[in-house]
XYZ file of C-alpha atoms in Angstrom:
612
model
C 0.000 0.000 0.000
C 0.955 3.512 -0.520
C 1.977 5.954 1.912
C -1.001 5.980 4.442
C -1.367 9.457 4.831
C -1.199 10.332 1.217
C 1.115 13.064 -0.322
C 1.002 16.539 1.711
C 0.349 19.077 -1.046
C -0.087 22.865 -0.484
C -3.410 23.921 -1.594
C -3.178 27.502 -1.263
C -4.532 28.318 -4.200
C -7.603 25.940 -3.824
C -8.049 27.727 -0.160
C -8.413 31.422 -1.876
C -10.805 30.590 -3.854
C -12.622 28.445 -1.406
C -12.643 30.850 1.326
C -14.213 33.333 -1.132
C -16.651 31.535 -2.244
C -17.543 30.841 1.708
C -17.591 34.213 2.467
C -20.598 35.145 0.718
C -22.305 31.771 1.800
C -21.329 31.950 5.389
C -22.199 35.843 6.274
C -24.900 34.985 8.740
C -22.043 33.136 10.569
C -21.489 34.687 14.201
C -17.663 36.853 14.004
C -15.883 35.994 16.977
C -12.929 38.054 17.712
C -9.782 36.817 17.273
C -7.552 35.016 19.856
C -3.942 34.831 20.712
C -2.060 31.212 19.261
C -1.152 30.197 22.288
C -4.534 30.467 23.815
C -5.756 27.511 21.102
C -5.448 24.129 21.840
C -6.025 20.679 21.460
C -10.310 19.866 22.818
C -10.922 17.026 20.501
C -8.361 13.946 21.864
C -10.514 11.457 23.248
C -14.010 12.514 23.709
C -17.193 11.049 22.554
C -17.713 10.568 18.986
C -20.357 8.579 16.697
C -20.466 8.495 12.892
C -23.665 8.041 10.685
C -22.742 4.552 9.831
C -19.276 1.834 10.358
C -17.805 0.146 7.529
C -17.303 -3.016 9.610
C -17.247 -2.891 13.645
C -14.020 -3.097 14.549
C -13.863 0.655 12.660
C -15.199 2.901 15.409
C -15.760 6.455 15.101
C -13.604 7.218 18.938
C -10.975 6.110 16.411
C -10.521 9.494 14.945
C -10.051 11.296 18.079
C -7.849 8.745 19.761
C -4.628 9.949 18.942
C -3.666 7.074 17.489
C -2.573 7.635 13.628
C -2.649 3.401 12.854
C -6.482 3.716 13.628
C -9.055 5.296 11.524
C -13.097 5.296 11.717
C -14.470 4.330 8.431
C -18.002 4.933 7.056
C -20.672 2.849 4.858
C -20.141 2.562 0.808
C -22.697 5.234 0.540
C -24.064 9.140 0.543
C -23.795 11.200 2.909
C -21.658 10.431 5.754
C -20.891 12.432 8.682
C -18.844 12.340 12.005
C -19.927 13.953 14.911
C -17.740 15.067 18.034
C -19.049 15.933 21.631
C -16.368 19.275 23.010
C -18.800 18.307 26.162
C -18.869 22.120 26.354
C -19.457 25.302 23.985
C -15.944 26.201 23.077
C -14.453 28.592 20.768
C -13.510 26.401 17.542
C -10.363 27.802 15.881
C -8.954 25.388 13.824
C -10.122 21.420 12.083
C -7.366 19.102 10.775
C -8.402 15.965 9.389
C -6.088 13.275 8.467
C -7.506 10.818 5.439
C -6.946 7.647 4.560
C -7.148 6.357 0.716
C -10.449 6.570 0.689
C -11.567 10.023 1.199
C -14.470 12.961 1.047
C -14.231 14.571 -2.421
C -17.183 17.228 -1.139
C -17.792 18.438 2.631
C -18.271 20.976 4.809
C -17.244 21.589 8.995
C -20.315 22.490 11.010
C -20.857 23.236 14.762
C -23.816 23.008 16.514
C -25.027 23.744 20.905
C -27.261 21.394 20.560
C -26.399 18.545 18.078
C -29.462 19.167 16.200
C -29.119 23.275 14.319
C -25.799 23.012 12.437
C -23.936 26.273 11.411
C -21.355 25.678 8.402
C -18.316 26.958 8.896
C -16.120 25.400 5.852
C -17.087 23.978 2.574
C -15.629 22.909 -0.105
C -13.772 20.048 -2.190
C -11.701 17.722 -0.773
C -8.649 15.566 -2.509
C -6.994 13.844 0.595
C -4.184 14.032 2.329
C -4.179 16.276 5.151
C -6.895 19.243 5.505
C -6.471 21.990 7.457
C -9.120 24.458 8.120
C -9.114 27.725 9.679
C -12.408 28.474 11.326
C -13.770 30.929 14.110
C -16.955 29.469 15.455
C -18.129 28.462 18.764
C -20.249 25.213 19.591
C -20.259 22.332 21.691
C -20.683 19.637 18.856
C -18.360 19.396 16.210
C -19.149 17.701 12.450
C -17.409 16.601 9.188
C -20.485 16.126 6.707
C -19.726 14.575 3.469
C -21.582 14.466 0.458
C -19.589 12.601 -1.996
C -16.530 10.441 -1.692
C -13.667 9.857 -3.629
C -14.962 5.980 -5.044
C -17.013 3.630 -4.335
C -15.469 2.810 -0.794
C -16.786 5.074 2.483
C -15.161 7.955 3.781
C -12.232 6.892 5.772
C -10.277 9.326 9.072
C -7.160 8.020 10.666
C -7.300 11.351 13.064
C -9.761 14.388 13.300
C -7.998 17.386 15.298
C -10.100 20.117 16.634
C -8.302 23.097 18.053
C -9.805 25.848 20.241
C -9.546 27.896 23.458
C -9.583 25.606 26.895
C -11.918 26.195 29.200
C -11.738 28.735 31.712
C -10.755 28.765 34.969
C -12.521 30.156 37.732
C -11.290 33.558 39.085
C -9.622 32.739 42.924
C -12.151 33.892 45.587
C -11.294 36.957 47.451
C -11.852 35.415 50.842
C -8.369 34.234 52.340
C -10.098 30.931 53.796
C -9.035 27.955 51.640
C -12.169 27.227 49.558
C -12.830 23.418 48.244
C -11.541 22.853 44.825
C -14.133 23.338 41.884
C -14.451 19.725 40.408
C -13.338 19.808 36.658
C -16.463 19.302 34.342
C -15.622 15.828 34.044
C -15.083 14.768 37.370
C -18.186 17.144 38.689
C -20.121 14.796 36.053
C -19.409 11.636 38.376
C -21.280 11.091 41.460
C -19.390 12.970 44.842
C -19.994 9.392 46.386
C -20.984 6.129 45.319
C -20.502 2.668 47.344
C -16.768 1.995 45.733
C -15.294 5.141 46.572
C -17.125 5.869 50.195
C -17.498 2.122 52.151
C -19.027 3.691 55.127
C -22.219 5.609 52.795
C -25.544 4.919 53.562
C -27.676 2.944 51.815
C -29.915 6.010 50.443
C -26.415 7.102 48.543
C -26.352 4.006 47.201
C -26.620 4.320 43.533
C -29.310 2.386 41.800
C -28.451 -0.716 40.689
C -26.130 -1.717 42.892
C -22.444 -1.916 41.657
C -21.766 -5.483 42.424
C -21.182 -8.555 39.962
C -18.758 -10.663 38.161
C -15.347 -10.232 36.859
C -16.125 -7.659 33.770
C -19.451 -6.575 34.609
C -20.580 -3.220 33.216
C -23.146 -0.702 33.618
C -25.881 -1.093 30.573
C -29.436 -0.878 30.116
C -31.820 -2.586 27.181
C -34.194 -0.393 25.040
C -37.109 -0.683 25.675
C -40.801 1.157 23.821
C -42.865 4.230 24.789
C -46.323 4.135 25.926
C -47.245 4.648 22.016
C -45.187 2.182 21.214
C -42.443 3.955 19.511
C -38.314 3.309 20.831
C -36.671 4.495 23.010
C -34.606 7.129 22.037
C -31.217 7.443 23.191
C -31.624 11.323 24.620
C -34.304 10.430 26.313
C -32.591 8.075 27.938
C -29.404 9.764 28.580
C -31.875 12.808 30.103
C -33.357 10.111 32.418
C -30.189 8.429 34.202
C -27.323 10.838 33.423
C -30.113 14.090 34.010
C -28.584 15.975 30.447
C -30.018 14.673 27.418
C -27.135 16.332 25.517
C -24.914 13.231 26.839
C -26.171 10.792 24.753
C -23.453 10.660 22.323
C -21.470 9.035 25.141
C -23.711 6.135 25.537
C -23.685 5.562 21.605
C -19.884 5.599 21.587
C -19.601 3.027 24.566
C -21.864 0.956 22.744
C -20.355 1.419 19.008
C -19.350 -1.498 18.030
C -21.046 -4.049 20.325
C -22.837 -6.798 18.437
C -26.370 -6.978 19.692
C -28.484 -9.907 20.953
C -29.663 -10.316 17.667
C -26.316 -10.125 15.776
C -26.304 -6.294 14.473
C -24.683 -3.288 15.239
C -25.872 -0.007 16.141
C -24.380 1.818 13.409
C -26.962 5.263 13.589
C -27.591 6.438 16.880
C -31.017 7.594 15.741
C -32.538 4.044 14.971
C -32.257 1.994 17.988
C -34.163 -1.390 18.274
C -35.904 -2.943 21.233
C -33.676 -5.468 23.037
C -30.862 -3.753 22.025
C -28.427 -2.953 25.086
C -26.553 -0.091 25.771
C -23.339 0.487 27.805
C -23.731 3.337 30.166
C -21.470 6.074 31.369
C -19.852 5.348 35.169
C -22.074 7.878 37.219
C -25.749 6.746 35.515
C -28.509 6.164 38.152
C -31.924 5.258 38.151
C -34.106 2.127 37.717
C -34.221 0.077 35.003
C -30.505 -0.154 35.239
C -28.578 -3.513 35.326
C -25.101 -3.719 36.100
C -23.323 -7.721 34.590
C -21.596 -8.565 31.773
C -22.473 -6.990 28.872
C -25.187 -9.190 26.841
C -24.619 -9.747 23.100
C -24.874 -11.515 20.361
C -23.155 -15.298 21.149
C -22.542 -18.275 18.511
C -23.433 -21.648 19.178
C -20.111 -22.877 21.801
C -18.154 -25.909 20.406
C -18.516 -27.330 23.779
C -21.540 -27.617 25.639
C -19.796 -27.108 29.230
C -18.787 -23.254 28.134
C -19.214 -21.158 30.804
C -19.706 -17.134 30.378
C -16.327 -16.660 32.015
C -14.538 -18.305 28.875
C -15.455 -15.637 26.403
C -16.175 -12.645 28.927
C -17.244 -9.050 27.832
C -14.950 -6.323 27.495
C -14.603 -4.756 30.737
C -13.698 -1.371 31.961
C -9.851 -2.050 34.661
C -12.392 -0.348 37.283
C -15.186 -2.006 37.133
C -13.128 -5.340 37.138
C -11.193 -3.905 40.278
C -14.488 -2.877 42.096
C -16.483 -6.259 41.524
C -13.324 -8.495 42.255
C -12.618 -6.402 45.691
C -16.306 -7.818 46.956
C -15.151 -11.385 46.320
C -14.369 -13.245 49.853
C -10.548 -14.797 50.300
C -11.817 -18.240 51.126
C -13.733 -18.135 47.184
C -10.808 -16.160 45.633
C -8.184 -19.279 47.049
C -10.599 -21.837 45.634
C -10.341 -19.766 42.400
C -6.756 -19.947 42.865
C -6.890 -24.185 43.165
C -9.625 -24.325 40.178
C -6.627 -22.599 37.939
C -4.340 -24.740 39.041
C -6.555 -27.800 38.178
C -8.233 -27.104 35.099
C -5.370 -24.899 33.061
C -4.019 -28.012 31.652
C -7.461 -28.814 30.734
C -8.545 -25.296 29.408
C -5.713 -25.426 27.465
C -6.640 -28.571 25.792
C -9.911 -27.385 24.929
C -8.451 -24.084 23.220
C -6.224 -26.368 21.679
C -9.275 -28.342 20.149
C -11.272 -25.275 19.039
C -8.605 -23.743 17.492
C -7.522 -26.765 15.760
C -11.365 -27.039 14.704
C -11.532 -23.884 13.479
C -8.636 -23.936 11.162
C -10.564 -26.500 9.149
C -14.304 -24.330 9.445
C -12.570 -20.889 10.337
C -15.620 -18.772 8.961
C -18.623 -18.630 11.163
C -22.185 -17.418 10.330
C -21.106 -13.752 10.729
C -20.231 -14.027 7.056
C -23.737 -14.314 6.276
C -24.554 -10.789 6.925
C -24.434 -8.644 3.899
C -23.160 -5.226 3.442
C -26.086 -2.932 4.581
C -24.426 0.012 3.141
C -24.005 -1.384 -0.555
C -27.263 -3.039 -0.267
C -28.855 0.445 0.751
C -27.698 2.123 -1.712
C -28.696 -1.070 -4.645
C -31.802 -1.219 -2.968
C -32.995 2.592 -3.524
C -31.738 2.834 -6.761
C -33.555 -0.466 -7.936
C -36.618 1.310 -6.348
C -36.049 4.431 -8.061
C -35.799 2.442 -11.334
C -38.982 1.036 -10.376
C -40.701 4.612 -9.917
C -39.428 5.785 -13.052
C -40.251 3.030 -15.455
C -43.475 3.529 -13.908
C -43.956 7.321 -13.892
C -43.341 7.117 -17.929
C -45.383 3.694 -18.949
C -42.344 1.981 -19.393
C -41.346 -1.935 -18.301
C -39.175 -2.657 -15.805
C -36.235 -4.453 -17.761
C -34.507 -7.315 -16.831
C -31.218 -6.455 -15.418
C -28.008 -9.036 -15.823
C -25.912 -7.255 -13.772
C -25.299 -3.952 -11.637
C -21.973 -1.874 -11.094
C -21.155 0.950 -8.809
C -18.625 2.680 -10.627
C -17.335 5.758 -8.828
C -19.907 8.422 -8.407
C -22.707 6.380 -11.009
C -24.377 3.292 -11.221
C -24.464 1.061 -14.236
C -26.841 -1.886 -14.756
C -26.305 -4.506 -17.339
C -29.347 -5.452 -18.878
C -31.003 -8.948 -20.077
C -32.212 -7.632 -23.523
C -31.368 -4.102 -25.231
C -33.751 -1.842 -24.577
C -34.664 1.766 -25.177
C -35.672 4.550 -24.202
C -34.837 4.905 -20.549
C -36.566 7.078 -17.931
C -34.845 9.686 -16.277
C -32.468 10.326 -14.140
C -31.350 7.326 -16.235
C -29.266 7.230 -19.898
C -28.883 4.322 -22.307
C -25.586 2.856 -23.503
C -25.347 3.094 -27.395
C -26.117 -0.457 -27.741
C -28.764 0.429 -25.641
C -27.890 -2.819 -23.339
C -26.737 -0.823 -20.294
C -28.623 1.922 -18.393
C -26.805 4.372 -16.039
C -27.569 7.376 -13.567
C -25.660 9.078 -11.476
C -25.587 7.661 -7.300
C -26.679 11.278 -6.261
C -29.855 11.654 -8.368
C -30.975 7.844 -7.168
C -30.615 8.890 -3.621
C -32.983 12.217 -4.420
C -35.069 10.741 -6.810
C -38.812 8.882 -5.915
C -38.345 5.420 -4.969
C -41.503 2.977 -5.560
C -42.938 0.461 -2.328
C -43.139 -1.870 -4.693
C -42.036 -5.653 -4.660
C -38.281 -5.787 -5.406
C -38.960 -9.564 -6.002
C -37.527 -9.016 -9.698
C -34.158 -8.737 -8.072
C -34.000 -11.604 -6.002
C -31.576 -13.399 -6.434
C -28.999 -10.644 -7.176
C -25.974 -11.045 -5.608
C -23.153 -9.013 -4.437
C -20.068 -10.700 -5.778
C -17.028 -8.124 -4.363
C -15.232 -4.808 -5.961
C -13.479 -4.881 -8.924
C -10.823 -2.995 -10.201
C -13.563 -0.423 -11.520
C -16.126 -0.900 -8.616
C -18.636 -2.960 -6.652
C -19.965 -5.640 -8.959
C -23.297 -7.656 -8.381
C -24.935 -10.377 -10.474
C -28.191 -11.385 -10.756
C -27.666 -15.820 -10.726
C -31.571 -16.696 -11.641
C -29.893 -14.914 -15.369
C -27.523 -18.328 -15.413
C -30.804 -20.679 -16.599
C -28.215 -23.223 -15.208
C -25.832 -24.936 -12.643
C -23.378 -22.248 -11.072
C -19.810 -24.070 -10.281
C -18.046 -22.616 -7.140
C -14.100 -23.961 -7.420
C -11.097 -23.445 -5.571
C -9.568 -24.534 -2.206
C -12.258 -26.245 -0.151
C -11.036 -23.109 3.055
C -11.997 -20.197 0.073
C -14.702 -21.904 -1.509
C -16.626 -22.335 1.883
C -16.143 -18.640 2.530
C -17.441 -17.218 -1.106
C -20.447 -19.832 -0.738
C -21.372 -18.102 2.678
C -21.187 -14.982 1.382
C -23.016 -15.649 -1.209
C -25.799 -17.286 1.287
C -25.975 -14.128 3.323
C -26.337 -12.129 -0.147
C -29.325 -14.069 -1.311
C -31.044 -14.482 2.044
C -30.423 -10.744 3.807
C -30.378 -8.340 1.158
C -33.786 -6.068 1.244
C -34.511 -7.250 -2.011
C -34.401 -10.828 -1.085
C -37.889 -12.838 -0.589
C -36.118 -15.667 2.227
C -35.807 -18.324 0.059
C -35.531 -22.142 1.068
C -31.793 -23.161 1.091
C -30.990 -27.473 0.843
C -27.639 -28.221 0.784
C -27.215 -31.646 -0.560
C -23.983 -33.948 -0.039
C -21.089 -33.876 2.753
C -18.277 -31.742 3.314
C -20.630 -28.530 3.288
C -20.522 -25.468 5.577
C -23.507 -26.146 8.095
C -25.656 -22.641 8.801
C -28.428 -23.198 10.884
C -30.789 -21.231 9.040
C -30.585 -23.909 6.023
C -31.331 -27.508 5.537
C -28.837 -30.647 5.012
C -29.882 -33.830 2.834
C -28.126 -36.835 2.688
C -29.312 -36.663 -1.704
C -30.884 -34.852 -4.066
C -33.170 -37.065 -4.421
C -34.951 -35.734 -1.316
C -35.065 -32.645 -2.918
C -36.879 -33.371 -6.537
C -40.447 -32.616 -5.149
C -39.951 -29.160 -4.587
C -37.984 -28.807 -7.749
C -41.341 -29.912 -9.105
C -43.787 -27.949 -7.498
C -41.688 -25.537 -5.550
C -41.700 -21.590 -5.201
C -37.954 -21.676 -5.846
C -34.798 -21.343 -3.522
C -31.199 -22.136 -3.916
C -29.564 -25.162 -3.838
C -26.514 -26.107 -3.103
C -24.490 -29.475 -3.891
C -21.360 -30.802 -2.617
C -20.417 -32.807 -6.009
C -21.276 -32.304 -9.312
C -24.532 -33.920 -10.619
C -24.681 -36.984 -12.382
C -25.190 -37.315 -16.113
C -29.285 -38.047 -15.137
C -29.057 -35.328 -12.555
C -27.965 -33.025 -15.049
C -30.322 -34.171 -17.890
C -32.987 -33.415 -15.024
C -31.965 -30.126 -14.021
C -31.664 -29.345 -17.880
C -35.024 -29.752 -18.108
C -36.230 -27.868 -15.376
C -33.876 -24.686 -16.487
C -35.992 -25.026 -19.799
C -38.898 -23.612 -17.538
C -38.817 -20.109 -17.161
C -41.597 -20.971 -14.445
C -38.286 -23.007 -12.276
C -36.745 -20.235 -9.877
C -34.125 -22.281 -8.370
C -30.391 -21.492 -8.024
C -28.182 -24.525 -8.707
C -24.606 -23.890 -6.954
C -22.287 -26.420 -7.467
C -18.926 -26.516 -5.158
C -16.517 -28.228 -7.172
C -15.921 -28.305 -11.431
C -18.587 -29.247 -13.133
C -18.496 -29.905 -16.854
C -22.209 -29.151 -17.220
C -21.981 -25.482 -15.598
C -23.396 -22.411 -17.249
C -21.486 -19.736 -15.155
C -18.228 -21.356 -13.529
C -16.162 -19.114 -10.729
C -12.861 -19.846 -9.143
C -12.579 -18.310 -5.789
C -8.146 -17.920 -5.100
C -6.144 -17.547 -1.645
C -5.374 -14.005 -3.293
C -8.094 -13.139 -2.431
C -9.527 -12.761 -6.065
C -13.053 -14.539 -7.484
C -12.538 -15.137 -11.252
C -15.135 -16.286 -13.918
C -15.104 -15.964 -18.179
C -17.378 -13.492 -18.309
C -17.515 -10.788 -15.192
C -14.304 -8.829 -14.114
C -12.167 -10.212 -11.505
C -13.492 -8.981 -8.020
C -11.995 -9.241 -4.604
C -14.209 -10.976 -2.507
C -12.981 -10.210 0.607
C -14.458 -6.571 1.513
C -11.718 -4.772 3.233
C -9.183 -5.999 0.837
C -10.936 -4.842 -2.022
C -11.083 -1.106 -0.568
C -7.781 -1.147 0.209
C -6.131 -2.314 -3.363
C -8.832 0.448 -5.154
C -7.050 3.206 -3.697
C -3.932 2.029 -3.792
């Protein structure tokens, strides 16, 4: 890879002309007078911070302000994006540098806001990488980069985001000679003056509600519940009722970003909780409805069935550990201390096992999630298609394939076809129709079924872009080939592609033959034999076969292809001589076939050689 931070250019003369264009745009913009240099510094490092959406989890948007340059929050493949940081106090903004990785903001602005909701715009303007540096002279409590078009079809992508301004100020020294009691700083005066940790001998009305006492790497956290109406729970509302200061919120999102759920997703937007969806709480929260354990979350099936909670515990905050493992008695902590000494050998054996297991099944069913990102942004522009074909009397065509190619999208159609409705344009061979990403996002979508698009799939990016493929097109088997470990991994992903996209309709999955990844969600026959009822009668679903058929297996599936009434996908794992569409999945990384362009499968990979 290239150097991470990109080259360092000057852009002076970009700056001129941006800051004159801002001046006319910004006039209503509060002048605050100017300040000494040494009076600005650094307010950003380490406080709260959440992000409109996360590329993957382990991208978090505290990654931006941690001061670390090898970590970097990065956003959904789609527009717009923004990042949001909490000053925890109106402060006098002087100055925003923001660090980019490859894959970078091409149009954004810097906005501050008191509240988090009314945003003021400060900067704005065209981005090309690198390092930005913007001069501002605002004053706000919430600080946001809000983009509005990246540089490809990845997200946008921060290793650091630097706000500078004026620290806060101290209070002016009594004139009374008595000593007075030190003013708390406004973080510390945010924690309780006493809770049952810090103050053994308080009574038990200063007790804090729940009480602060459980197992090794228990937490503070509470589960969303709904209103009276029957709406969510929002997460200022709840901030307002155990931290008292609905403007906290973002610190509850950012101890949860990143936590799988119970149900196996992420909270990616702050604004769109779910019920049953937990939520890690600041230190000094009180009230009821409170719980204070390990953390709940989404848990695979354990390989063993004697697993206990302790073997895979939550992450857990050094004082919280220190606090719950100082209430443990000596005679239970030297029984601990024997236990260890007992069963190490044995927990070592186990570990041994597992990880032995899982280098022959290393991929679990977290694979089967699909990007929600790409998908979104598929998914509305399929609608929009829909509303416009049906805003000008036109059929829906039949679409081969679809490609997100930088700031458009490009579909690859079944059968020529002309004219095309707008936003969109038609190739001269009028067998491709494209529009541009922006105009899809703006543009009337239809509620329509999306059950056309069913079984399109998202195969990986290309060299060019994202490329998906729509397999019910094939009108025959699909062969999967390459090392069994790569094979197994492409195969899930295709799974969670043609079962979780929106535009999916759940359809039946039968695997057939041994050797096969086992998902819960689908069913295992011994033959396909079992099978050949449904591929009578059947509504269609994909199935998937460890060997390639036999010469009568194929002459049967031949014939149901000839239907256009049979909606099955055939995958094949393995060669097989009678396969329509045949893909080789490599340890590079790279899924090959004769006719598509050679995509890396593997997300992250993929963004990362794009911008390279």
């Amino acid at each position: 890879m290239s150097d991470r931070r990109g080259t360092r250019t000057a852009r002076a003369a970009t700056t001129v002309v941006l800051t004159a264009l801002a001046a006319s745009a910004l006039a209503t913009v509060p002048v605050l007078p100017a300040r000494a240099a040494e009076e600005v510094v650094l307010v950003s490092q380490g406080r709260p911070a959440v992000a409109s959406s996360l590329e993957k989890p382990e991208f978090l948007a505290r990654n931006a302000v941690d001061g670390n340059p090898e970590t970097r929050w990065s956003s959904g493949f789609s527009d717009p994006q923004w990042l949001r940081i909490d000053l925890g106090r109106s402060t006098v903004v002087h100055r925003v540098e923001i660090d980019w990785e490859v894959s970078h903001s091409t149009g954004y602005s810097i906005q501050l806001s008191d509240d988090g909701e009314t945003w003021e715009t400060h900067w704005f303007g065209a981005g090309d990488g690198g390092q930005d540096v913007h001069d501002i002279l605002g004053e706000g409590r919430y600080v946001q980069m809000y983009s509005t078009q990246r540089s490809g079809t990845a997200g946008n992508s921060i290793w650091e985001l630097r706000i500078y301004g004026e620290p806060e100020k101290k209070a002016a020294a009594p004139a009374q000679p008595a000593s007075p009691k030190p003013e708390p700083s406004a973080e510390a005066s945010a924690r309780p003056s006493a809770t049952p940790e810090a103050s053994p001998s308080a009574s038990p009305e200063a007790s804090p509600v729940p009480s602060r006492s459980g197992p090794p790497g228990s937490v503070l956290y509470y589960v969303i519940g709904t209103e009276p109406d029957g709406s969510v729970e929002k997460l200022n509302d709840i901030s307002e009722r155990f931290l008292g200061d609905r403007d906290r919120w973002p610190e509850i999102a950012e101890l949860t970003e990143g936590h799988r759920q119970p149900d196996g997703e992420y909270m990616t937007d702050p604004r769109k909780p779910k019920p049953g969806w937990v939520l890690k709480m600041p230190k000094d929260a009180t009230g009821k409805g409170l719980r204070f354990g390990p953390l709940p979350g989404y848990e695979p099936a354990s390989p063993s069935p004697s697993a206990t909670p302790e073997a895979s515990p939550s992450p857990v905050d050094v004082s919280d550990a220190e606090a719950a493992s100082s209430s443990v008695p000596w005679p239970t902590i030297a029984w601990a201390g024997t236990a260890v000494l007992v069963l190490g050998p044995l927990a070592g054996l186990v570990v041994w096992l597992v990880r032995r297991r899982r280098r022959h099944e290393p991929f679990d069913d977290s694979l089967l999630r699909t990007d929600t990102s790409a998908a979104w942004t598929v998914d509305r522009a399929l609608r929009v298609l829909m509303a416009a074909c049906e805003r000008d009397g036109l059929e829906v065509p039949g679409t081969t394939g679809v490609f997100i190619e930088g700031s458009s999208l490009r579909l690859r159609l079944t059968n020529p076809a002309s004219p095309a409705p707008q936003p969109w344009t038609v190739s001269e061979d009028g067998q491709s129709w494209s529009a541009p990403l922006a105009k899809l996002q703006s543009g009337a979508a239809s509620e329509g079924s999306t059950a056309r698009f069913a079984r399109l799939v998202n195969l990986g990016m290309g060299e060019t872009g994202r490329v998906l493929v729509n397999f019910s097109v094939a009108r025959g088997v699909i062969s999967l080939d390459g090392p069994t470990r790569v094979r197994h991994e492409v195969l899930r992903r295709w799974l969670g592609e043609l079962t979780g996209n929106p535009w999916s309709n759940e359809p039946r999955v039968v695997m057939v033959g041994n050797g096969l990844p086992q998902p819960e969600q689908v069913e295992h026959l011994a033959g396909i034999e079992q099978v050949l009822p449904e591929l009578e009668v059947g509504d269609g679903g994909v199935l998937v076969l460890s060997q390639a058929p036999s010469p009568a297996q194929q002459d049967m599936l031949a014939a149901r292809f000839a239907s256009p009434d049979f909606t099955w996908v055939v995958i094949v794992l393995g060669q097989s001589p009678s396969a329509r569409w045949r893909f080789t999945a490599g340890d590079d990384g790279w899924l090959r076939s004769g006719f598509l362009p050679d995509v890396r499968f593997d997300e992250q990979t993929a963004v990362r050689r794009g911008g390279e």
